[in-house]
Coordinates of C-alpha atoms in Angstrom, one line a residue:
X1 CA 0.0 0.0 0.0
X2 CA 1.3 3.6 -0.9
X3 CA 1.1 6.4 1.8
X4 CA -1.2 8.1 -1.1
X5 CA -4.1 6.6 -3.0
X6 CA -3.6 7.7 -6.7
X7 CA -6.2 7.3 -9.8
X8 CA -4.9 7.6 -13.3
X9 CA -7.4 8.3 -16.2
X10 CA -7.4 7.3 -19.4
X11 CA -9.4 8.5 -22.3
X12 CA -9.9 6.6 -25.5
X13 CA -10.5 9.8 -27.3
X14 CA -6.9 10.7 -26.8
X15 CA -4.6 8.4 -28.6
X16 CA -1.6 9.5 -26.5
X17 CA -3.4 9.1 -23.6
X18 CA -4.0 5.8 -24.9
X19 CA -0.1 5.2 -25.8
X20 CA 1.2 6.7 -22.2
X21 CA -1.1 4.2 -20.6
X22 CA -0.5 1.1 -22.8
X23 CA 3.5 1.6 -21.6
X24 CA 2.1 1.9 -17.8
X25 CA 0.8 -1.8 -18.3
X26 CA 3.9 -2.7 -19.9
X27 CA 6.2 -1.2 -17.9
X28 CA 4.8 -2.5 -14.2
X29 CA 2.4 -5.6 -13.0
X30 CA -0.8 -4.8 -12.9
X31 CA -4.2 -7.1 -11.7
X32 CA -6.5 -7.0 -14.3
X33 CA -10.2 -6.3 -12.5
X34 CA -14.2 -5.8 -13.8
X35 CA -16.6 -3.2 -12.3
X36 CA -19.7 -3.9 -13.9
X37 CA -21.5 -1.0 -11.5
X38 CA -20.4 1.6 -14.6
X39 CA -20.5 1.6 -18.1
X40 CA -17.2 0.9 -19.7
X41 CA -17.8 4.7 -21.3
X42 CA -17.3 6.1 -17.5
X43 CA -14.4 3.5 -16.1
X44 CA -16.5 0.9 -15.8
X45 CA -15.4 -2.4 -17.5
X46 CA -12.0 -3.3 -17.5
X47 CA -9.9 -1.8 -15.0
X48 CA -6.3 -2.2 -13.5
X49 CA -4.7 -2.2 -10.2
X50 CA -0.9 -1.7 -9.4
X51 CA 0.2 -4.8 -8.1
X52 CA 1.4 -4.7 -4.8
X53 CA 0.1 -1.1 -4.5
X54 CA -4.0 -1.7 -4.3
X55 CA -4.4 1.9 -3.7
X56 CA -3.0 2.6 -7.6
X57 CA -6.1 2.1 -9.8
X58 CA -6.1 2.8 -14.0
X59 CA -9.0 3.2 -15.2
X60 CA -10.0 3.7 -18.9
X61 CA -12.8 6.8 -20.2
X62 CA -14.5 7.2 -23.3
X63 CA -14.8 10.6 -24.0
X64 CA -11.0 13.5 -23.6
X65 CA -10.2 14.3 -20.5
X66 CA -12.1 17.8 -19.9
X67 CA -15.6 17.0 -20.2
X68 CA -15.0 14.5 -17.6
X69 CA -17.5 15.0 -14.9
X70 CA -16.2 14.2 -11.1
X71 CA -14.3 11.2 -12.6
X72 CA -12.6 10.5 -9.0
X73 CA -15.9 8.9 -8.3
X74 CA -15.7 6.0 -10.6
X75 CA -12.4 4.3 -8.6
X76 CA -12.4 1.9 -6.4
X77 CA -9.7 3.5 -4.3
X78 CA -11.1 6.8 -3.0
X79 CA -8.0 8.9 -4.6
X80 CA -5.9 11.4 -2.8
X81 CA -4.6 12.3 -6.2
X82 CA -5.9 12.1 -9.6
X83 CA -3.7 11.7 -12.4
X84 CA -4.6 12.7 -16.3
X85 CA -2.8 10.6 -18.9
X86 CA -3.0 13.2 -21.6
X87 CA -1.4 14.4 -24.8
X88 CA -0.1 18.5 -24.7
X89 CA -1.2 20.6 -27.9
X90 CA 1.4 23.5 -29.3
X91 CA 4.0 25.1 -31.6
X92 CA 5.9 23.7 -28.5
X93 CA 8.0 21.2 -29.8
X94 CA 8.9 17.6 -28.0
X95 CA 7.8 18.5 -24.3
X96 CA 6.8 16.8 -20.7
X97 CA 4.6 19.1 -19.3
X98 CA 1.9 19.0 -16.3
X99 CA -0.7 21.5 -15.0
X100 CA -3.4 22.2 -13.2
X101 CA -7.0 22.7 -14.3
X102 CA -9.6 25.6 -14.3
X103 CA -10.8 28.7 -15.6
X104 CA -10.1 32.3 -14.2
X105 CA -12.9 33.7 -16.5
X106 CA -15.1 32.1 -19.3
X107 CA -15.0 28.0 -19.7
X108 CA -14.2 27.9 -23.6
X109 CA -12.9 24.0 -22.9
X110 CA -14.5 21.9 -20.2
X111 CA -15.3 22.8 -17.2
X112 CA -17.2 25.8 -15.1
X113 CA -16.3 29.4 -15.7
X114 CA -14.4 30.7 -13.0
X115 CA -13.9 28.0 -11.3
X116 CA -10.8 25.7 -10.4
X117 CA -10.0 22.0 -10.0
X118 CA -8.4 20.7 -6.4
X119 CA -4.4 21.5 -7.0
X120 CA -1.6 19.0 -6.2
X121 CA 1.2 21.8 -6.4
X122 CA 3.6 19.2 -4.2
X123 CA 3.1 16.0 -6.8
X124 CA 3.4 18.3 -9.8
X125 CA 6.6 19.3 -8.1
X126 CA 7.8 15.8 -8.0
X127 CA 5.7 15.0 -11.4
X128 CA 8.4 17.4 -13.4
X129 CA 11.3 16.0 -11.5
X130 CA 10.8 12.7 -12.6
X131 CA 10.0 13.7 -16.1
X132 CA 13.9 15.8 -15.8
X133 CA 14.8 11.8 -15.5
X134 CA 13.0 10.4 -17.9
X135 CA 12.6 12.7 -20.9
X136 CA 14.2 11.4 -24.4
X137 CA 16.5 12.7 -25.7
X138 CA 15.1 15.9 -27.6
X139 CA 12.4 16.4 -25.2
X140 CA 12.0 19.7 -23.2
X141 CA 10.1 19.6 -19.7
X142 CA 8.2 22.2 -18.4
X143 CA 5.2 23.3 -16.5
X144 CA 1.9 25.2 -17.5
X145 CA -0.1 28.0 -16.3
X146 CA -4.2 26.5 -15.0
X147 CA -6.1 26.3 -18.1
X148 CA -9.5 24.3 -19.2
X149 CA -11.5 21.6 -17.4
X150 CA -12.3 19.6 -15.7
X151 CA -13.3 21.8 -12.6
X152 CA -15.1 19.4 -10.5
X153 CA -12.5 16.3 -10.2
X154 CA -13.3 15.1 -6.5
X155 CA -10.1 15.1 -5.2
X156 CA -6.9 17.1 -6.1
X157 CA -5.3 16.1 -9.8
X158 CA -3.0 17.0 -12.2
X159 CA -2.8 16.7 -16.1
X160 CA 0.6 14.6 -17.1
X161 CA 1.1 15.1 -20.8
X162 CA 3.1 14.2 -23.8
X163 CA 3.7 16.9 -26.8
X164 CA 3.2 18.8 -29.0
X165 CA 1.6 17.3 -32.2
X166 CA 1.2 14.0 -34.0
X167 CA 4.9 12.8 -34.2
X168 CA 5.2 13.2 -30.2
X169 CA 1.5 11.2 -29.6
X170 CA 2.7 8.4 -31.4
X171 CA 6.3 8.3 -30.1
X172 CA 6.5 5.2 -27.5
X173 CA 9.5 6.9 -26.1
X174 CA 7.9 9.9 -25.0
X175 CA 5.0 8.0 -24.0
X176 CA 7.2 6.0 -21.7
X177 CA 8.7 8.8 -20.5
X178 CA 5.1 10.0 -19.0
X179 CA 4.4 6.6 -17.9
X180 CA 7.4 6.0 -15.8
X181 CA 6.4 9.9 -14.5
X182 CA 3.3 9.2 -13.5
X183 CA 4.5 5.1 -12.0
X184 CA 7.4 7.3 -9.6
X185 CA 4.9 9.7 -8.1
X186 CA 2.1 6.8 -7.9
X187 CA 4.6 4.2 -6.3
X188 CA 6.4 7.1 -3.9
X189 CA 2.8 7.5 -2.7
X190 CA 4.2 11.6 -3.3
X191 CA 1.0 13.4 -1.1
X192 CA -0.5 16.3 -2.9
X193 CA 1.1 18.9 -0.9
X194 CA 3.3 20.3 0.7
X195 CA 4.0 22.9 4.0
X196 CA 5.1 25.5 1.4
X197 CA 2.9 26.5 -1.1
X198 CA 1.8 29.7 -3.5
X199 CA -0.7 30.8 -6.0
X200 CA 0.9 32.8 -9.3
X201 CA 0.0 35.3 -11.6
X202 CA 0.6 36.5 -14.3
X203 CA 3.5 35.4 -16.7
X204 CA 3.3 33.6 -20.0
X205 CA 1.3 30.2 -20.4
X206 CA 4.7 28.0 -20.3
X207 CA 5.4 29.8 -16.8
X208 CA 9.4 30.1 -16.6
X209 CA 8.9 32.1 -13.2
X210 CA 6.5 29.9 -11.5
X211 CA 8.9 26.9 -12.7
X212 CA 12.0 28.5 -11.4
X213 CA 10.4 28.8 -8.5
X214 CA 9.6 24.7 -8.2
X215 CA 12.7 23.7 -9.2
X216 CA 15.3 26.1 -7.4
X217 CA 13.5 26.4 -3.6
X218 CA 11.4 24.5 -1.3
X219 CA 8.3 26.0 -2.3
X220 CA 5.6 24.1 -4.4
X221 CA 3.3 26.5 -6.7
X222 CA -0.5 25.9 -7.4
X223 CA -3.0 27.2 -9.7
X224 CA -1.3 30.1 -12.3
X225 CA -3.5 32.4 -13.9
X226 CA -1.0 33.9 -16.7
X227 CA -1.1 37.3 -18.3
X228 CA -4.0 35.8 -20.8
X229 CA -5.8 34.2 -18.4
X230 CA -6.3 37.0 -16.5
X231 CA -7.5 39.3 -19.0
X232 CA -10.1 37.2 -20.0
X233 CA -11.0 37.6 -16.6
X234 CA -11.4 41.0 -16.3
X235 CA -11.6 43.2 -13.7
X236 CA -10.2 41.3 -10.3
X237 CA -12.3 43.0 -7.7
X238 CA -15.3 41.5 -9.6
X239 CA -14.0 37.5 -9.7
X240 CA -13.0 37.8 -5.9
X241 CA -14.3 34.3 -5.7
X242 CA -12.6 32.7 -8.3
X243 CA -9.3 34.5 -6.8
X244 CA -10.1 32.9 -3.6
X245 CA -10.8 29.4 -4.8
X246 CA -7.2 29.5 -6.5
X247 CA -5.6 29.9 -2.9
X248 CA -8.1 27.5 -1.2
X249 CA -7.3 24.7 -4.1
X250 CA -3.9 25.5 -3.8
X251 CA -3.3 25.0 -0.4
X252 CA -2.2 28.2 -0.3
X253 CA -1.9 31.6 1.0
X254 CA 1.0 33.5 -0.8
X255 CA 1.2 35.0 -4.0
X256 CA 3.8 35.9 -6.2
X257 CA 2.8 38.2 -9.3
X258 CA 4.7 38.2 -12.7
X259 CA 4.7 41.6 -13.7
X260 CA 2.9 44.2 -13.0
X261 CA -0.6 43.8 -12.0
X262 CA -1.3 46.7 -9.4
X263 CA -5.3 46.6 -8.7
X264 CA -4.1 42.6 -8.7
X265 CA -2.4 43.4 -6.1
X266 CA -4.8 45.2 -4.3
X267 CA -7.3 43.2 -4.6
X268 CA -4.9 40.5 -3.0
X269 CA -4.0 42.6 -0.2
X270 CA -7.4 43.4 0.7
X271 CA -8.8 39.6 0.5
X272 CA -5.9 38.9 3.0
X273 CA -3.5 37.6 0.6
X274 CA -0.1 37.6 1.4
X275 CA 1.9 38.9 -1.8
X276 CA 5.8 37.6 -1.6
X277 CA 8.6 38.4 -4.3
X278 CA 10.8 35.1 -5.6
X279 CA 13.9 36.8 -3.4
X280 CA 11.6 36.4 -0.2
X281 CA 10.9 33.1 -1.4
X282 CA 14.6 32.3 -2.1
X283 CA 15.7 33.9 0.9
X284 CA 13.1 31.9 3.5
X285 CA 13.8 28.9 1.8
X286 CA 12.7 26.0 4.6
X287 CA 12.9 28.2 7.7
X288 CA 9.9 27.9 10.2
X289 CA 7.2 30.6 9.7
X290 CA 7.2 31.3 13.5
X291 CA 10.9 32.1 13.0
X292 CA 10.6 33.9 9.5
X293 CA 7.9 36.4 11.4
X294 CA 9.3 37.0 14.7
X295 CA 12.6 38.2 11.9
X296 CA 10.5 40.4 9.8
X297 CA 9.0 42.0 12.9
X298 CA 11.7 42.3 15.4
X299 CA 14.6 43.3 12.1
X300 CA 12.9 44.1 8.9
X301 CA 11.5 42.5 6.2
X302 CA 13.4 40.7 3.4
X303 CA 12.3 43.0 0.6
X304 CA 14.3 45.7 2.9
X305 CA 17.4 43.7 2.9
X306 CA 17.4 41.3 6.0
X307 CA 18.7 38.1 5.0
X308 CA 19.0 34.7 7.3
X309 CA 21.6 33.3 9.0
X310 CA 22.1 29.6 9.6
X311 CA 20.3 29.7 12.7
X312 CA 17.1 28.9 12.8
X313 CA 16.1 29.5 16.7
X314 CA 13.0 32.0 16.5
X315 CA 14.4 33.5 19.9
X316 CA 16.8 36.0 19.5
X317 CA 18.3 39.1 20.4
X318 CA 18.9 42.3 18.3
X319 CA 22.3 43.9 18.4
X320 CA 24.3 46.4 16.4
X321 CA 28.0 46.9 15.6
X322 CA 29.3 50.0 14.2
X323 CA 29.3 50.5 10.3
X324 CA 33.1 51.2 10.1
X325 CA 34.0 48.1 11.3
X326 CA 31.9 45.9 8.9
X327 CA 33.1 48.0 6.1
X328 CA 36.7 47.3 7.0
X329 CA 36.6 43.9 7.5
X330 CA 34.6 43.5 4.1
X331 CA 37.1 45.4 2.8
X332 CA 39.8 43.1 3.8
X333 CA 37.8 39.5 2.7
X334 CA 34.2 39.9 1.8
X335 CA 33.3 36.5 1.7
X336 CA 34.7 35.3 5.2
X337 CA 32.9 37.9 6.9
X338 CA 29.6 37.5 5.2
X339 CA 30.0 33.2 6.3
X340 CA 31.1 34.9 9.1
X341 CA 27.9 36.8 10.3
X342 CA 25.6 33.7 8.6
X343 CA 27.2 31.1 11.1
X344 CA 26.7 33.2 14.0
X345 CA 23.2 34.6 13.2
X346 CA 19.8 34.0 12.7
X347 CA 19.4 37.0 10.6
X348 CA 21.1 40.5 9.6
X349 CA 20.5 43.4 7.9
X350 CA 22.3 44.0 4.5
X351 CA 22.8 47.0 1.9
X352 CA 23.7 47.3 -1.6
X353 CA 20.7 45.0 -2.5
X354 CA 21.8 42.4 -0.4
X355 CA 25.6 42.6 -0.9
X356 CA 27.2 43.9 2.0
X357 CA 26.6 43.4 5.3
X358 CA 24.7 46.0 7.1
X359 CA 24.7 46.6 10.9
X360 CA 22.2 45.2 12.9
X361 CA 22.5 41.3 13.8
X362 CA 19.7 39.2 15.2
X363 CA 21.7 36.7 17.7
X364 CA 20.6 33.3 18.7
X365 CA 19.5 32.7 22.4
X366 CA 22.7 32.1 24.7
X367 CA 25.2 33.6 21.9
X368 CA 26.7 36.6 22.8
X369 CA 28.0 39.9 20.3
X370 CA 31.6 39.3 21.9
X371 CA 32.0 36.1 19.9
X372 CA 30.9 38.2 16.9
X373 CA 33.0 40.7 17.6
X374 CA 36.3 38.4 18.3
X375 CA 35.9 36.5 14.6
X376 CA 35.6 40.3 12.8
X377 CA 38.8 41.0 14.5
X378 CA 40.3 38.0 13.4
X379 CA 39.8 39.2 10.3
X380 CA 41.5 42.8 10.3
X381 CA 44.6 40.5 11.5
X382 CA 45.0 40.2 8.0
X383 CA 45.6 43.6 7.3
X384 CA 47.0 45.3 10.8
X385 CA 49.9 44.2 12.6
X386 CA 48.0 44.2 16.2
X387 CA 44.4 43.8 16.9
X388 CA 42.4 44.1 20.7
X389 CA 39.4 43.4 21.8
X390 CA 38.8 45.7 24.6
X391 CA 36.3 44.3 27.1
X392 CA 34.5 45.3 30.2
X393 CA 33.1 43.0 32.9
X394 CA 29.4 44.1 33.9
X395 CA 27.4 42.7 36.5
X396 CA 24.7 41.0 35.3
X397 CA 21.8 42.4 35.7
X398 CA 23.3 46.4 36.4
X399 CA 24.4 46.9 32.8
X400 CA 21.9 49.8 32.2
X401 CA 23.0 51.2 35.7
X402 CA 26.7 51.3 34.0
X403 CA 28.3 49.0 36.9
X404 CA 31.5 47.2 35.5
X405 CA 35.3 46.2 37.0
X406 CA 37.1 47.9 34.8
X407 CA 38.7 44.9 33.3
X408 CA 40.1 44.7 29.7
X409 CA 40.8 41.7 27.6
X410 CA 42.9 41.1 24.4
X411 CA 40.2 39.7 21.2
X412 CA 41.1 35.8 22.3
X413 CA 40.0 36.4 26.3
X414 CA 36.7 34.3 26.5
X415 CA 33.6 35.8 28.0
X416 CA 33.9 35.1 32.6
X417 CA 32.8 31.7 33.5
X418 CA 31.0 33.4 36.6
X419 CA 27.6 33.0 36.0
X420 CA 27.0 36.3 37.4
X421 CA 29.6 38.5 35.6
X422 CA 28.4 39.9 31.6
X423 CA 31.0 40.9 29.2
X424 CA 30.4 44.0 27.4
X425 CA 32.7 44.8 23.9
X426 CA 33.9 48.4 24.3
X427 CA 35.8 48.9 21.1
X428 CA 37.9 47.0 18.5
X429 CA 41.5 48.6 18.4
X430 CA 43.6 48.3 15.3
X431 CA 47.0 49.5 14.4
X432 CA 49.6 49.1 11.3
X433 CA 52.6 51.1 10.3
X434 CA 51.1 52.8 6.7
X435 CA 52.3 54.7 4.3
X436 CA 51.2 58.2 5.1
X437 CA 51.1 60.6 2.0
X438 CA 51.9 63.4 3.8
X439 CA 54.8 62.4 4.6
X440 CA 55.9 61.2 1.3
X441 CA 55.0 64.9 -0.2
X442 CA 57.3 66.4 2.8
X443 CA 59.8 64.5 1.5
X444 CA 59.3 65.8 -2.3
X445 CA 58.0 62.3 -3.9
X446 CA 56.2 63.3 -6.5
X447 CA 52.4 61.8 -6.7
X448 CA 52.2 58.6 -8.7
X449 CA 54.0 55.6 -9.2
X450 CA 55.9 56.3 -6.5
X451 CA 53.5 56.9 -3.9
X452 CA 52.6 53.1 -5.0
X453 CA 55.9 51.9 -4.6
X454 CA 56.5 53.1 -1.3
X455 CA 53.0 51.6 -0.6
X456 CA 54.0 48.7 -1.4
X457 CA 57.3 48.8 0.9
X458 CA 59.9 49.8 -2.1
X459 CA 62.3 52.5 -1.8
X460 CA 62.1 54.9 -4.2
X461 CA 64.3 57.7 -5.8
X462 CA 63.9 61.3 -6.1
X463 CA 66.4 64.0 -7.6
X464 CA 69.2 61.5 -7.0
X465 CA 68.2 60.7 -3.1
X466 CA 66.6 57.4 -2.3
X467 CA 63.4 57.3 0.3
X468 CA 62.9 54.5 2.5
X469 CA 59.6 53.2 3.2
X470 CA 59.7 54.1 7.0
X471 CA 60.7 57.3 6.4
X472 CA 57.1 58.1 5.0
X473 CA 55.3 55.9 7.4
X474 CA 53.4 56.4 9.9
X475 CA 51.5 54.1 13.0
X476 CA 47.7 54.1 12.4
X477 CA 45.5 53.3 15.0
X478 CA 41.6 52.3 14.1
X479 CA 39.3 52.3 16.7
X480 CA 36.0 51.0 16.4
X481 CA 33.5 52.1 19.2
X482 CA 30.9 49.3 19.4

């Protein structure tokens, strides 16, 4: 028995339905069964079960696909998913593709205007993985926007189909392709959904966004009304209910928009629909919601630049470190100090549209900004010849009242083991010998070349007389308050 009971249709009207379901009985064992309570137009007759897996029924249709009416009633197995066996019309080429079902305005092929079919965003997900597996050679896999019927299915489905024109319908290698598809979701028992789900709109019908989206995060996508789909129909505050039924057949309660649709969006916002750009979906990724709101409440919200660390504790404290400090450290290695701040936090502002590091840092519970603090310096070693910590022990619990020892610690000194003793970070202190310009002009170099050379730590030569490097240096201390 699979986790999840799955029907697959066939329709007789449908030659490459027929084709991609002659290769399922070839390609697994199946118990050949009767049903004489239905016609053998509506699944009656003849029908199939996946041997070893009774809760994997195939049952065969008369009439396509979309003017089928509740079809999930004629199996056996009281489906969790519904699969369609179906071929895929276009100027499209050889192509795997899957979809949902529905119209988001007038019903021009099957089903009930403005209305939608149950969604399985999480098997379609795994539907177009397995076809990446399987697809011939030649054969280009994607996803569609939600277009004709059926509306009324009776449990959530999906359309798994083989294209585009006559040379694809009758090609058993693309027809095997969709079989062993549609076998790897049925045998997985793959549920219908998943935790992470969204509606889309707008966008072409092929959906490059929306399939992005599926294939690069954790996040599943339902029904997709595309640019065409919704101007046929019309104006969104008068189809509120067919917006609605998209995000309670989804599963769902996010949207992300493709292009701009403002009175969309509106009409989202006020129907209490979350809207959510594909960075805030990137950026989440498989966090906990508890933790991704406590973030965008307590720090800001991704669209404003926070980005998440690799911890994932939704208690946490906010802390700040001064700008000048980040900004020299990223000077000095970039990429160390942004794994730097990921490891230690749960989440940080940034700048620059995510590319630097900005200044507030959401800490996990127990960590403390002194180990923060202690790796950044770490990093300036590469560039000064000394760096401290300095350090001062507070009492806990009479920091605001300023009460501390007086103590100060080099960067390696850890935080007191007394339980009763706080270590506050005063400053980071940083000194190197440098060339000073200044010095070099008092000295009559020239700017230029030179001023590089002695940079760099090479004498140089002016009107005959040769200048050291130390004689146009000078100690630089950097202190950074924190």
């Amino acid at each position: 028995m699979t986790e999840t009971d799955v029907a697959i249709v066939e329709s007789r009207a449908d030659r490459a339905s027929v084709h991609i379901c002659d290769q399922l009985r070839e390609l697994a064992d199946w118990t050949e069964r009767r049903d004489e309570t239905r016609p053998d137009a509506d699944g009656g007759g003849t029908f199939y079960t996946l041997a070893g897996f009774d809760g994997v029924e195939l049952r065969s249709f008369e009439t396509l696909h979309i003017e089928l009416e509740s079809p999930a009633d004629a199996f056996d197995c009281d489906p969790d998913l519904l699969v369609f066996a179906s071929r895929h019309s276009g100027d499209t080429g050889a192509l795997l593709t899957g979809h949902f079902t529905g119209n988001f305005g007038p019903a021009e092929y099957g089903g009930d205007e403005d209305a939608v079919a149950e969604a399985c965003p999480n098997a379609l997900a795994e539907l177009l993985a397995a076809f990446d597996e399987f697809a011939p050679e030649g054969y280009d896999v994607g996803m569609e926007c939600t277009h004709h019927g059926p509306t009324n299915v009776g449990c959530p489905s999906l359309f798994a189909e083989l294209g585009s024109d006559d040379e694809q319908w009758d090609d058993p290698e693309g027809a095997r392709a969709v079989a062993r598809g549609i076998l790897e979701i049925a045998r997985d028992g793959v549920a219908p959904h998943r935790d992470r789900q969204l509606v889309g709109f707008g966008g072409n019908h092929y959906a490059p966004r929306f399939e992005r989206v599926v294939r690069e995060t954790p996040w599943a996508v339902g029904h997709i009304a595309a640019d065409w789909a919704l101007e046929s129909m019309g104006h969104p505050t008068a189809h509120r209910e067919v917006i609605d039924a998209a995000f309670d057949a989804s599963q769902a309660d996010v949207a992300l928009l493709d292009g701009e649709w403002p009175v969309l969006e509106s009409t989202l916002d006020e129907a209490g629909h979350r809207v959510v750009s594909e960075t805030w979906l990137r950026e989440v990724g498989d966090r906990p919601f508890d933790l991704i709101d406590a973030v965008e409440s307590d720090l800001g919200t991704v669209d404003e630049g926070i980005r998440f660390g690799e911890h994932h504790e939704p208690s946490f404290a906010v802390v700040d470190l001064p700008g000048d400090l980040i900004d020299t450290a990223e000077g000095i290695d970039p990429e160390r100090v942004r794994a730097i701040i990921e490891a230690h936090t749960v989440a940080f502002t940034t700048e620059n549209g995510g590319s630097r590091v900005g200044t507030q840092f959401a800490l996990p519970e127990g960590a403390t900004r002194l180990e923060l603090v202690e790796e950044l310096a770490r990093v300036l070693e590469s560039a000064y010849e000394t760096v401290t910590v300095e350090t001062s022990e507070m009492i806990a619990g009479e920091a605001d009242a300023g009460a501390d020892t007086g103590a100060e610690t080099d960067m390696d000194t850890d935080a007191d083991a007394n339980a009763n003793v706080d270590t506050a970070v005063n400053a980071v202190v940083a000194e190197k010998t440098a060339f000073d310009p200044a010095l070099a002009q008092e000295a009559g170099v020239p700017e230029g070349p030179k001023f590089g050379a002695l940079a760099n730590g090479e004498p140089v030569t002016v009107d005959g007389e040769e200048i050291a490097p130390d004689r146009v240096e000078r100690r630089q201390i950097d202190r950074f308050e924190i």
